[in-house]
mmCIF file of C-alpha atoms in Angstrom:
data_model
loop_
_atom_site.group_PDB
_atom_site.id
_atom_site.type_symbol
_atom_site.label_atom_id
_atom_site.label_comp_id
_atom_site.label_asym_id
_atom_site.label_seq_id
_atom_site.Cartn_x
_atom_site.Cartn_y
_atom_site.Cartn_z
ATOM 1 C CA UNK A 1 37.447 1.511 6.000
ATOM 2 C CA UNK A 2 38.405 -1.676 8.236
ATOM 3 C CA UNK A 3 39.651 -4.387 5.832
ATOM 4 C CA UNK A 4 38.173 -8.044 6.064
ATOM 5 C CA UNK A 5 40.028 -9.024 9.482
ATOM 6 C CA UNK A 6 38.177 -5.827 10.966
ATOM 7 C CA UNK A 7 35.000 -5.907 9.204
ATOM 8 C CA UNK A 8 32.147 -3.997 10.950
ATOM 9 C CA UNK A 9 30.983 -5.916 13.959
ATOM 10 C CA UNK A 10 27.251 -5.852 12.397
ATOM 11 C CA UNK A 11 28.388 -8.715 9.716
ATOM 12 C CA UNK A 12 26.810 -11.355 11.093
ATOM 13 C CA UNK A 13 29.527 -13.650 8.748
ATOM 14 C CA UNK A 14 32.439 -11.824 7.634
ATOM 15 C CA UNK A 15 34.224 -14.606 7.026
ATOM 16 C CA UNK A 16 31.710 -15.380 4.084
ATOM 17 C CA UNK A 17 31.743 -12.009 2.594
ATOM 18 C CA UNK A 18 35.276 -12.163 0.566
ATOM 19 C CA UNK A 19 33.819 -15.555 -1.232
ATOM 20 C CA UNK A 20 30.906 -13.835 -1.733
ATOM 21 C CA UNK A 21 32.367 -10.940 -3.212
ATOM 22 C CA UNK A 22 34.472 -12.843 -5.244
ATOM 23 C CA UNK A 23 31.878 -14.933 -6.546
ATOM 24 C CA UNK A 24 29.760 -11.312 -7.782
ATOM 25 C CA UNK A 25 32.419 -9.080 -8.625
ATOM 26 C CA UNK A 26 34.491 -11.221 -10.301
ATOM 27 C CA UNK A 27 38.833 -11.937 -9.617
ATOM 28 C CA UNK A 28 40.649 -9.446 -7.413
ATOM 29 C CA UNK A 29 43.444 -8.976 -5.685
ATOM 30 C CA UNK A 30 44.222 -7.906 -1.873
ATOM 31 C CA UNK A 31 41.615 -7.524 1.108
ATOM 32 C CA UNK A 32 37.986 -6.450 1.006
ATOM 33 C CA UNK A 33 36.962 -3.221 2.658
ATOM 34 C CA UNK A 34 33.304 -2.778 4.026
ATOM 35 C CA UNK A 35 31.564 0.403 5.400
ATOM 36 C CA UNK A 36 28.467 0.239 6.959
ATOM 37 C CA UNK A 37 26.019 2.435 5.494
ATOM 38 C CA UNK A 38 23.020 4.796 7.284
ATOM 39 C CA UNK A 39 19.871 2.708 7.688
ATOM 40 C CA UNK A 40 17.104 1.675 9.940
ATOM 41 C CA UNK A 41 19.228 -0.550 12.940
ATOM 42 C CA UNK A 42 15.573 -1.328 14.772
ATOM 43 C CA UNK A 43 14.081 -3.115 11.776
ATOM 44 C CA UNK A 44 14.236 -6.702 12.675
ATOM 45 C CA UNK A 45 14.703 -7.424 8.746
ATOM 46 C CA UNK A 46 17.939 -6.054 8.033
ATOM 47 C CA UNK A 47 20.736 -7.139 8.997
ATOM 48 C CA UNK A 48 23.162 -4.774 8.095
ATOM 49 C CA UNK A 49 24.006 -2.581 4.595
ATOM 50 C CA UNK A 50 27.392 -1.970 3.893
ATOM 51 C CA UNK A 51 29.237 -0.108 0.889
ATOM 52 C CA UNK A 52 31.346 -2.822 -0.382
ATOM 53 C CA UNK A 53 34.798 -2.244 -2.193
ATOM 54 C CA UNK A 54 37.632 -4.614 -3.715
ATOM 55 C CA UNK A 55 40.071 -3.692 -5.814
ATOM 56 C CA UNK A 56 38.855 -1.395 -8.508
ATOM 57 C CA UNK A 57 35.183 -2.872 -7.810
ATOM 58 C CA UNK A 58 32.799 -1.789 -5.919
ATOM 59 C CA UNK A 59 28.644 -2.658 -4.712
ATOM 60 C CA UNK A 60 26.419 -2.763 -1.911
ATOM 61 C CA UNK A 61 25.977 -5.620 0.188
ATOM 62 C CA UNK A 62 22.493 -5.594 1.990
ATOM 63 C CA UNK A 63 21.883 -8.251 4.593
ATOM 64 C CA UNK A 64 17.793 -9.467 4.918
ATOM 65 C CA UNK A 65 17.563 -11.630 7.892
ATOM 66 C CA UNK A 66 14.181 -13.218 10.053
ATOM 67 C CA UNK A 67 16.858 -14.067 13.428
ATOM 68 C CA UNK A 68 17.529 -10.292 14.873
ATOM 69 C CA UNK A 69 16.095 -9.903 17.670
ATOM 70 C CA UNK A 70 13.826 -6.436 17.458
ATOM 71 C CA UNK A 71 11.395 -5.219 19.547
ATOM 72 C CA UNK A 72 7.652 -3.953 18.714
ATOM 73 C CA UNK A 73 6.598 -3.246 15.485
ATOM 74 C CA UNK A 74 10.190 -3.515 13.834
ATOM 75 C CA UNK A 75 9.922 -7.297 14.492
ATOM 76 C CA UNK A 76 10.266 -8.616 11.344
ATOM 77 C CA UNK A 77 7.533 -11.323 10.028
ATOM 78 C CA UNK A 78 7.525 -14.383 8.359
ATOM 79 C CA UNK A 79 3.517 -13.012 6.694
ATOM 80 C CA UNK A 80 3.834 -12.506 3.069
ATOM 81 C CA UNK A 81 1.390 -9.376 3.151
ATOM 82 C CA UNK A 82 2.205 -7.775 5.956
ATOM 83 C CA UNK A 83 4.291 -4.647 6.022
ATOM 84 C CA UNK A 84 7.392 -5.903 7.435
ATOM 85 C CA UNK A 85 7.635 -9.421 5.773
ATOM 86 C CA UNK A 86 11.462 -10.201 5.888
ATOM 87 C CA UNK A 87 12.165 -11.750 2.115
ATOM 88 C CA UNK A 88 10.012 -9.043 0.664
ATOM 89 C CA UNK A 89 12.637 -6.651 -1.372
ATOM 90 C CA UNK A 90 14.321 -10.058 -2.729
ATOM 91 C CA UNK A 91 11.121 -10.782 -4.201
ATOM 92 C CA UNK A 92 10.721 -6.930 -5.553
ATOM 93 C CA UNK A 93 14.290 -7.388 -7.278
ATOM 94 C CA UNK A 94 14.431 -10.989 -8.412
ATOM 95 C CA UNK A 95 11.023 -10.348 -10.152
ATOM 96 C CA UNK A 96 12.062 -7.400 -11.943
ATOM 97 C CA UNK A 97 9.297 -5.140 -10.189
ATOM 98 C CA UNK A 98 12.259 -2.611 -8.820
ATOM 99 C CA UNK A 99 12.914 -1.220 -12.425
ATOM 100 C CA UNK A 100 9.083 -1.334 -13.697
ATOM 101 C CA UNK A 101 9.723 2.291 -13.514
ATOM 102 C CA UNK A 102 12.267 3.011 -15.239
ATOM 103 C CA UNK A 103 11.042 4.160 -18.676
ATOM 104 C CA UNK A 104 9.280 7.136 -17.043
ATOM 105 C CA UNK A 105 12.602 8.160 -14.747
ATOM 106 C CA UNK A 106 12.580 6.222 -12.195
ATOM 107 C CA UNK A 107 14.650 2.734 -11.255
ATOM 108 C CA UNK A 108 15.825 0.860 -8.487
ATOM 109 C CA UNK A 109 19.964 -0.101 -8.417
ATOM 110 C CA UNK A 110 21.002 -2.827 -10.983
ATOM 111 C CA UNK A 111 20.559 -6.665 -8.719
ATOM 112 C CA UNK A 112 23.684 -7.768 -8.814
ATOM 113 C CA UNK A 113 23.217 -11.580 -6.718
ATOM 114 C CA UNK A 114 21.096 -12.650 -4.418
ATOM 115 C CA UNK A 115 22.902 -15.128 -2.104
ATOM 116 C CA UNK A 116 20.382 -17.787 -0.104
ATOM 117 C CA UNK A 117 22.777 -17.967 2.986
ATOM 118 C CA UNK A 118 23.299 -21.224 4.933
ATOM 119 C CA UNK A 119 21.949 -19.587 7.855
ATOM 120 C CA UNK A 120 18.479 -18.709 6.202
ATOM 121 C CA UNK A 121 19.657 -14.998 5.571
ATOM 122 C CA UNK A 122 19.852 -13.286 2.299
ATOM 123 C CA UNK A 123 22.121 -11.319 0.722
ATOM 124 C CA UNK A 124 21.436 -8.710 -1.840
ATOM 125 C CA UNK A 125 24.320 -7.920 -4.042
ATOM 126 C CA UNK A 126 23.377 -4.590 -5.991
ATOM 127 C CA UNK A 127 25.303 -1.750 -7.748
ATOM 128 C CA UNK A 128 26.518 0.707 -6.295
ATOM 129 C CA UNK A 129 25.189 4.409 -7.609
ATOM 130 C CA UNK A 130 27.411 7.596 -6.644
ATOM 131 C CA UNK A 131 24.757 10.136 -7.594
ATOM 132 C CA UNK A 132 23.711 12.836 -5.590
ATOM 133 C CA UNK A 133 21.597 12.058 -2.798
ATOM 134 C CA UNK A 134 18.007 13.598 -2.858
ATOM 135 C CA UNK A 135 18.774 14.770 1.238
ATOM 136 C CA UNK A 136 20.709 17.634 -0.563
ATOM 137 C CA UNK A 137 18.354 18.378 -3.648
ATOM 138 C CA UNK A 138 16.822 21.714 -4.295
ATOM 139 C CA UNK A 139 13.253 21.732 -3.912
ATOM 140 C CA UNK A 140 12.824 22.300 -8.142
ATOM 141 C CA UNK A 141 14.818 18.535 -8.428
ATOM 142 C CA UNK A 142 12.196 17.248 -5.931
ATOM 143 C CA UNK A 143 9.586 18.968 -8.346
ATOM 144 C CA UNK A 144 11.214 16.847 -11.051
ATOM 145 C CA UNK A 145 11.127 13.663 -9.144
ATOM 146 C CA UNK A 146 7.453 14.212 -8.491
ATOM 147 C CA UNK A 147 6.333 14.497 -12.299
ATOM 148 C CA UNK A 148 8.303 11.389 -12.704
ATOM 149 C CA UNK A 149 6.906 9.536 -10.160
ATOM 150 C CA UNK A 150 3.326 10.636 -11.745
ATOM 151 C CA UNK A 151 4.406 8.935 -14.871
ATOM 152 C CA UNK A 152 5.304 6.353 -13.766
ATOM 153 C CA UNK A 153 2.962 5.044 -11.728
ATOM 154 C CA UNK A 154 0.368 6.826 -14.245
ATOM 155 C CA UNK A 155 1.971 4.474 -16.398
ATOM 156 C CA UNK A 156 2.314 0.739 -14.671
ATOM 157 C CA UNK A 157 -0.750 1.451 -12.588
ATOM 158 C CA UNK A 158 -1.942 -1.691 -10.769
ATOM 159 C CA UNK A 159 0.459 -4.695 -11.030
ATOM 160 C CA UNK A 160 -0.609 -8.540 -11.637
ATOM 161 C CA UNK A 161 -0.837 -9.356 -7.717
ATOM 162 C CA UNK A 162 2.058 -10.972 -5.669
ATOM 163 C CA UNK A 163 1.158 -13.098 -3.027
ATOM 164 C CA UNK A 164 4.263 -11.334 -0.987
ATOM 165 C CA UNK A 165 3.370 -7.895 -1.698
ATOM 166 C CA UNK A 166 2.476 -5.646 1.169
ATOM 167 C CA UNK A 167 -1.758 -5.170 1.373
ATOM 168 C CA UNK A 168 -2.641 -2.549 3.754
ATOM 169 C CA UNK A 169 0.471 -1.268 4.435
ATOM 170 C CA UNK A 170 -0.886 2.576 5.487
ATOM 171 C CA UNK A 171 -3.723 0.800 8.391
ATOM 172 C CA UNK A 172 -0.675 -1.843 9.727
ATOM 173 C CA UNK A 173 2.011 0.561 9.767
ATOM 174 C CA UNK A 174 -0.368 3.168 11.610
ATOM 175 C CA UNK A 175 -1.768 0.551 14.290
ATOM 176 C CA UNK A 176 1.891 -0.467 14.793
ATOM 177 C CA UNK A 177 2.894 2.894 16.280
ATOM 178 C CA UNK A 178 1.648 3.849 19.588
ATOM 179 C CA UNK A 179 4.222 5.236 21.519
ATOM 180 C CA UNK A 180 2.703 8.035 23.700
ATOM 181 C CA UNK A 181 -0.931 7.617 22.629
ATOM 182 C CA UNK A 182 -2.079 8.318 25.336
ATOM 183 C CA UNK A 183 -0.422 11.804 25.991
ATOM 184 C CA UNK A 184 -2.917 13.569 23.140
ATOM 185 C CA UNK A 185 -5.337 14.256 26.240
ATOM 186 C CA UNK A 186 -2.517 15.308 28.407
ATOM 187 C CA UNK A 187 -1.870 18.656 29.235
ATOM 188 C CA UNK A 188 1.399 18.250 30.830
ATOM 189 C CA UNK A 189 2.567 16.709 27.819
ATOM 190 C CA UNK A 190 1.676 19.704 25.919
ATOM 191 C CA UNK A 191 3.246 21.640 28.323
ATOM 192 C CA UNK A 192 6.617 20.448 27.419
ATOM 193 C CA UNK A 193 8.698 23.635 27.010
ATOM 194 C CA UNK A 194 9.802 22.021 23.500
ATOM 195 C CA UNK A 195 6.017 21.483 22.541
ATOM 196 C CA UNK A 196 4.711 24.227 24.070
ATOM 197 C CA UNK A 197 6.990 26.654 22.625
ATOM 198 C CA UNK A 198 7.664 25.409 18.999
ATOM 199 C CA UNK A 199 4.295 23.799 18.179
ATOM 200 C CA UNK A 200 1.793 26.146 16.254
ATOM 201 C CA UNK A 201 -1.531 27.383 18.090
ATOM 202 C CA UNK A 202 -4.319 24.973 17.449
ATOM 203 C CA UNK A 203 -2.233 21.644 16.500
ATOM 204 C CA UNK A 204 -3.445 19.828 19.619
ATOM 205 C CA UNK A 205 -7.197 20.087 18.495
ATOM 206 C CA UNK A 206 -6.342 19.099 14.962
ATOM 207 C CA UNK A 207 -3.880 16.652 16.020
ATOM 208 C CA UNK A 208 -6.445 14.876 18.433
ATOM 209 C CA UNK A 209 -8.999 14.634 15.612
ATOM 210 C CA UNK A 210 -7.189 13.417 13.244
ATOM 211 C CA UNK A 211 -6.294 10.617 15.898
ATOM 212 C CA UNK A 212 -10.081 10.194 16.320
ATOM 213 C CA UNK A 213 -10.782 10.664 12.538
ATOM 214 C CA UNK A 214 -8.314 7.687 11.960
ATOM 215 C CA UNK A 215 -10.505 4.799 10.801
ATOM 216 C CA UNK A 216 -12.475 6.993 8.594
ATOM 217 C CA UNK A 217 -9.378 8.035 6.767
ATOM 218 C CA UNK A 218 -7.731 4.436 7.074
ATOM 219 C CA UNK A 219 -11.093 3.254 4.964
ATOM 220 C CA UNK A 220 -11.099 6.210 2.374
ATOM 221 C CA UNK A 221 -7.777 5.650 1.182
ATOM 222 C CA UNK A 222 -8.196 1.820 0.670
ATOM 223 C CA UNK A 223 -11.193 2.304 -1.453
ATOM 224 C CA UNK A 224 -9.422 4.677 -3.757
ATOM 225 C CA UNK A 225 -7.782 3.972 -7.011
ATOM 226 C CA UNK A 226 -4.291 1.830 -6.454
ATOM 227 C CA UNK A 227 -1.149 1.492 -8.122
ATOM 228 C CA UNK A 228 2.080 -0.179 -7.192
ATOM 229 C CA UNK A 229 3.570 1.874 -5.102
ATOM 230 C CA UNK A 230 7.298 1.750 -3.073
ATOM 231 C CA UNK A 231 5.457 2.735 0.292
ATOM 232 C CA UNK A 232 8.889 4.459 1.610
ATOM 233 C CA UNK A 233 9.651 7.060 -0.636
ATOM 234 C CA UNK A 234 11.347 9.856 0.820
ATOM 235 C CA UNK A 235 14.861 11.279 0.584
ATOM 236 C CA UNK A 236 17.058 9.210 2.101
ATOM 237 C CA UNK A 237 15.995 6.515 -0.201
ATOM 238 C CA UNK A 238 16.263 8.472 -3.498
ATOM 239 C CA UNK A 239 19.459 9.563 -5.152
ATOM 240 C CA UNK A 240 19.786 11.310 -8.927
ATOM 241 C CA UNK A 241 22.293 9.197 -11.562
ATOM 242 C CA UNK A 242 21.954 11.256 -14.989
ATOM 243 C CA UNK A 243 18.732 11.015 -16.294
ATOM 244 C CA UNK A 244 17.332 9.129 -13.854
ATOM 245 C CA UNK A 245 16.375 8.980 -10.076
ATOM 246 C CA UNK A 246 17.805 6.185 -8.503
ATOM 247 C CA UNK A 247 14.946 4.397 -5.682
ATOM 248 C CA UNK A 248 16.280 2.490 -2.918
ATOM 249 C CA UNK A 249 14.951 0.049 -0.449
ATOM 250 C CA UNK A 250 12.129 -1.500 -1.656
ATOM 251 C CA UNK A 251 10.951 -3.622 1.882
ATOM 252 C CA UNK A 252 7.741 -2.068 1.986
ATOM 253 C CA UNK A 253 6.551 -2.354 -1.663
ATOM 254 C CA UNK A 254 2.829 -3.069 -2.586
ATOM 255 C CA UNK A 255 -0.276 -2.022 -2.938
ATOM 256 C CA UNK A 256 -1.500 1.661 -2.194
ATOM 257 C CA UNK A 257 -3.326 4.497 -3.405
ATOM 258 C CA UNK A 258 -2.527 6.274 -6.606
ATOM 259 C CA UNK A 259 -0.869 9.566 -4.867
ATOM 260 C CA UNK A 260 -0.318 7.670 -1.924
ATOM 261 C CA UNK A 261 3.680 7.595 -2.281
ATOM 262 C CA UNK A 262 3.557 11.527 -2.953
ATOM 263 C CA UNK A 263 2.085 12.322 0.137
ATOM 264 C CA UNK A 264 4.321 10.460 2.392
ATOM 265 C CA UNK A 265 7.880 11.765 0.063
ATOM 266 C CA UNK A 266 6.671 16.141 0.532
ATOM 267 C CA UNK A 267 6.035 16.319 4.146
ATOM 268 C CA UNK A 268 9.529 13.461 5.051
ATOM 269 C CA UNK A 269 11.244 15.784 3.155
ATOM 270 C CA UNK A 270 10.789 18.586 5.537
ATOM 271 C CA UNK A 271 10.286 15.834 9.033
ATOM 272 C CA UNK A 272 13.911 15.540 8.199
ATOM 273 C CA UNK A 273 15.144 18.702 7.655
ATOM 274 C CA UNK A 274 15.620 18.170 4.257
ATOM 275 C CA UNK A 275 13.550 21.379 2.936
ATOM 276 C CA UNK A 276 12.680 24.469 5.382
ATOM 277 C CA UNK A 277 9.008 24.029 6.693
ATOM 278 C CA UNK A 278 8.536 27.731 5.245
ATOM 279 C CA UNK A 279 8.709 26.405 1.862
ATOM 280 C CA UNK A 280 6.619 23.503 2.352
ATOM 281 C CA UNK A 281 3.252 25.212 0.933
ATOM 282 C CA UNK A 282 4.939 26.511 -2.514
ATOM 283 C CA UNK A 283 6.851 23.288 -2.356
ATOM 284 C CA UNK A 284 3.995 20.756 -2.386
ATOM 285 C CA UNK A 285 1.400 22.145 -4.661
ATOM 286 C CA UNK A 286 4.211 22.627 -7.118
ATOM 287 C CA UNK A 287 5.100 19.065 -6.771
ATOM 288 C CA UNK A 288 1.313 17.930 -6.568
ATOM 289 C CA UNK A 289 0.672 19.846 -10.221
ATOM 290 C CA UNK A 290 3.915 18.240 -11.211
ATOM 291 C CA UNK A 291 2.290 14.827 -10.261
ATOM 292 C CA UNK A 292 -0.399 15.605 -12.097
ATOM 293 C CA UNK A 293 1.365 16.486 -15.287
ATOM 294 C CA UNK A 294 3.135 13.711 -15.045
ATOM 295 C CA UNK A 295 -0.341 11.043 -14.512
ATOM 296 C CA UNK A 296 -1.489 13.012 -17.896
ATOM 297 C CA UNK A 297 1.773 12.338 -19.805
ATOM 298 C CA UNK A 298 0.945 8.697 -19.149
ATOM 299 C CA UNK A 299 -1.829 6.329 -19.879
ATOM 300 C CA UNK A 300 -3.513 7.151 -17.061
ATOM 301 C CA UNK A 301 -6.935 9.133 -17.515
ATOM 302 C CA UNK A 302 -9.061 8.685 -14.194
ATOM 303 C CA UNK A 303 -10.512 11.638 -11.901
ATOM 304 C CA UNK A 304 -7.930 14.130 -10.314
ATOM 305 C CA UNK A 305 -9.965 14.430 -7.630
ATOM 306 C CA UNK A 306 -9.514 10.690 -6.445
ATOM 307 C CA UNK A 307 -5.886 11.567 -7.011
ATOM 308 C CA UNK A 308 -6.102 14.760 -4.845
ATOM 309 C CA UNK A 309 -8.221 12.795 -1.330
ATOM 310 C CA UNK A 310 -5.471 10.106 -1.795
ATOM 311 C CA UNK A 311 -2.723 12.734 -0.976
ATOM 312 C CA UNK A 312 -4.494 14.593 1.435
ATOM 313 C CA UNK A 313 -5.999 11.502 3.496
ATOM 314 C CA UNK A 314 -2.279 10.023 3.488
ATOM 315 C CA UNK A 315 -2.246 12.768 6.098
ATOM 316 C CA UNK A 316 -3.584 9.969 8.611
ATOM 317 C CA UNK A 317 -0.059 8.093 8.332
ATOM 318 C CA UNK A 318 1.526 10.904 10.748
ATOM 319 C CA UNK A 319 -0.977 10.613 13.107
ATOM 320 C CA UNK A 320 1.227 8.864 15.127
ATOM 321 C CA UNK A 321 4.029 10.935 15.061
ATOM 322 C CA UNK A 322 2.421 13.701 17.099
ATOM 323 C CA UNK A 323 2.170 11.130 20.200
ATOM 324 C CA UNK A 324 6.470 10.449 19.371
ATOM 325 C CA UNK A 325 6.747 14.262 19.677
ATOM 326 C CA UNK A 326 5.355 14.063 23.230
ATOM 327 C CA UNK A 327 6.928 11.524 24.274
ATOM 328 C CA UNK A 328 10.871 12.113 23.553
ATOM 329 C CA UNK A 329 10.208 15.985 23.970
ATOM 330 C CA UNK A 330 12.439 15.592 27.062
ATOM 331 C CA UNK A 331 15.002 13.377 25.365
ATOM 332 C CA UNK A 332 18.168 14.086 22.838
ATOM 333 C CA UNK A 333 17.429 14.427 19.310
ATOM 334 C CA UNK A 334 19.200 12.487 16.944
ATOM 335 C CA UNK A 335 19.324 12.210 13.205
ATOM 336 C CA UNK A 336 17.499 9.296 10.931
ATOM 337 C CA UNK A 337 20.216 6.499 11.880
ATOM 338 C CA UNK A 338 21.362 7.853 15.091
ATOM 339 C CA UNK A 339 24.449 8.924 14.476
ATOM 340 C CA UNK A 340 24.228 12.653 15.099
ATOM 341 C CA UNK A 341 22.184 14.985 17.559
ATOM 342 C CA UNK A 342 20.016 17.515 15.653
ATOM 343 C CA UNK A 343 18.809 20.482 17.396
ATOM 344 C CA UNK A 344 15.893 20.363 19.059
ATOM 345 C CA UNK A 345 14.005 23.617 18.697
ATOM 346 C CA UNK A 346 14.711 23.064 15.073
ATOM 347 C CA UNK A 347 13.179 19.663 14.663
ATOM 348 C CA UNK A 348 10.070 20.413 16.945
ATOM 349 C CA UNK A 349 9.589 23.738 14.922
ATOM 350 C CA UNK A 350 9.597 22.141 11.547
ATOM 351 C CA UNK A 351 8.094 19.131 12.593
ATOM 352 C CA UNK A 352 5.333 21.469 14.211
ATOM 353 C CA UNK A 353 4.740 23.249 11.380
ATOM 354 C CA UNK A 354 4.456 20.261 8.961
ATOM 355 C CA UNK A 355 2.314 18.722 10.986
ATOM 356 C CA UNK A 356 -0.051 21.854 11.234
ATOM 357 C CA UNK A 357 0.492 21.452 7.529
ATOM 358 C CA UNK A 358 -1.141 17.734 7.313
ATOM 359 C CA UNK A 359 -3.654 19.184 9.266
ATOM 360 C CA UNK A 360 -4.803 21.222 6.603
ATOM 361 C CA UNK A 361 -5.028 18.283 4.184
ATOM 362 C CA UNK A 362 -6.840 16.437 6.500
ATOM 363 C CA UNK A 363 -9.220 19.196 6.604
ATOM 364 C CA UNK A 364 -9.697 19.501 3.004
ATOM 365 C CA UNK A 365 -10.111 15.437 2.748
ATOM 366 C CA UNK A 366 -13.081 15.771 4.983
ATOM 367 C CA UNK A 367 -14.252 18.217 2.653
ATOM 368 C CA UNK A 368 -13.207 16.851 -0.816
ATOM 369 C CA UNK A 369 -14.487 12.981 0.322
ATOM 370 C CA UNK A 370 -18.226 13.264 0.556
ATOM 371 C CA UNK A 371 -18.586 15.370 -2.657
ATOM 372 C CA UNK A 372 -16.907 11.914 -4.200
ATOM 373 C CA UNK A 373 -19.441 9.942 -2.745
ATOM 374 C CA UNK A 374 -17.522 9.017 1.076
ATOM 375 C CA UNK A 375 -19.441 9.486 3.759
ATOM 376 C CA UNK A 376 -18.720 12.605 6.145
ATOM 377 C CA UNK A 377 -15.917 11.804 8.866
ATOM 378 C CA UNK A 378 -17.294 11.195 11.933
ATOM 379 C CA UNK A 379 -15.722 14.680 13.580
ATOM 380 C CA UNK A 380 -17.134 16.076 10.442
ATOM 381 C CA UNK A 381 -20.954 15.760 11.484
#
């Protein structure tokens, strides 16, 4: 790791981040060494995480900033409710909401500091967990994870509302992506040798109506019951230390529907190559019952049903990932981070297959809604 005369160029102030360090940690002696950790470059509202180490002390250093410049949707915004509101996971720590999990499992890493920068940036200073990361979990840990997540938000439920909480994350973070739209009615784009050859028969038809179907799904899931919810749960945010699973990145957190979180952690975990997509039927009703068993071991006591639509109409959030399939089917496939190429048949098989997977909840939310009292999805009459 470069030492604090060759810090990452991403540090927007390296000079400041000794002092800093100093001021967290606590006395040490010689330089301080940062790496620069896997995350989302595009997103407008980070401006960097790095592992941080000096001496025999260690944390992570991540940077929340409103001035990098970022294009589209990853702009970050200066609205309290809206998805991508820059100060949002200082909020999340400094009022404690992070760790309102952790009886039942589940917390975020300890908050160190959070440093108001001169420059209108903030720092979060927060521990540093080794465990293992969930990317290499066997699907029974992932099982685990699920029950605790059903505790817990079984558990806390709703939270007293905070006016910089995300409200309608799932409908803004769909309408934000819509890259290749327009190549659903395109038969040259489904032509694509890596769509054509790795995408299962029948995904275009179900892939178009759940494009159509969007609104209706959009409205079921906001009138269902909520809970606070993390909004990016998947993997590469989730670690294991002891008995607990450690959550990270909390940017997104607010509002959503009770089951909501579940069904955008099973199918990310196989988007990323993270679990085979043969598995991924076994794999998700084990962690849905597991969900379930953990809702009943708290104080929660609604209908399962409700619980059920919410994880099969999060379906709707991929419905813009089918269009991104089309669209870079011709480019290089890297990982999450961009750092290594994955294979392509591989990702456009198991991507293919997931989806063809969400398009079997969506069919059984059009099915499940109107006996709750929804009406019928439009495709659906």
């Amino acid at each position: 790791m470069p030492d604090t005369d060759a810090v990452d160029a991403e540090v927007a102030d390296a000079e400041g981040v000794p002092e800093e360090a100093r001021q967290v940690l606590g006395p040490f002696t010689g330089p301080v060494f940062l790496a620069s950790l896997t995350h989302n470059a595009k997103n407008g509202v980070t401006g960097g995480v790095w592992n941080v180490s000096a001496g025999d002390r260690s944390a992570v250093l991540k940077v929340l900033t409103r001035s990098k410049e970022a294009t589209g949707r990853w702009a970050a915004s200066d609205d309290p409710r809206h998805w991508n509101y820059w100060r949002r996971e200082a909020d999340v720590y400094t009022s404690g909401l992070a760790q309102a999990w952790e009886r039942n499992g589940i917390r975020a890493p300890r908050l160190l500091a959070r440093v108001e920068r001169a420059d209108g940036d903030i720092a979060l200073w927060l521990e540093r967990v080794p465990g293992r990361p969930a990317t290499r979990w066997k699907p029974a840990r992932h099982i685990e994870h699920a029950r605790r997540l059903g505790a817990a938000q079984g558990a806390v439920g709703e939270v007293d509302d905070q006016p910089w909480l995300s409200y309608r994350f799932l409908r803004q973070y769909v309408g934000g992506n819509t890259l290749g739209q327009e190549l659903l009615d395109d038969d040259e784009a489904w032509q694509q040798p890596l769509v054509r050859d790795h995408f299962p028969e029948g995904l275009r038809r179900d892939m178009v109506r759940l494009h159509h179907d969007r609104e209706w799904f959009l409205d079921v899931s906001e009138s269902l019951p909520r809970a606070f919810s993390h909004l990016d749960l998947w993997p590469a945010n989730t670690c294991a230390d002891g008995s607990h699973s450690v959550v990270f990145d909390w940017a997104f957190a607010g509002d959503g529907a009770l089951g909501e979180d579940l069904g955008n952690y099973l199918p990310d975990t196989v988007f990323d190559l993270f679990v085979p997509a043969v598995r991924l039927p076994t794999y998700a009703a084990r962690a849905y019952d597991a969900y379930l068993h953990g809702l009943r071991e708290s104080s929660w006591r609604g209908d399962e049903n409700l619980v059920r639509l919410a994880v099969c109409a999060s379906a709707v959030k991929y419905d813009w990932l089918t269009a991104l399939m089309l669209a870079r089917a011709g480019e290089e496939q890297v990982d999450y981070g961009g750092d290594r190429a994955v294979d392509a048949e591989t990702r456009y098989r198991e991507r293919g297959l997931t989806l063809a997977f969400l398009a079997e909840w969506a069919r059984e939310a059009r099915v499940l809604a109107p006996r709750l009292g929804f009406s019928e999805a439009p495709s659906g009459r």
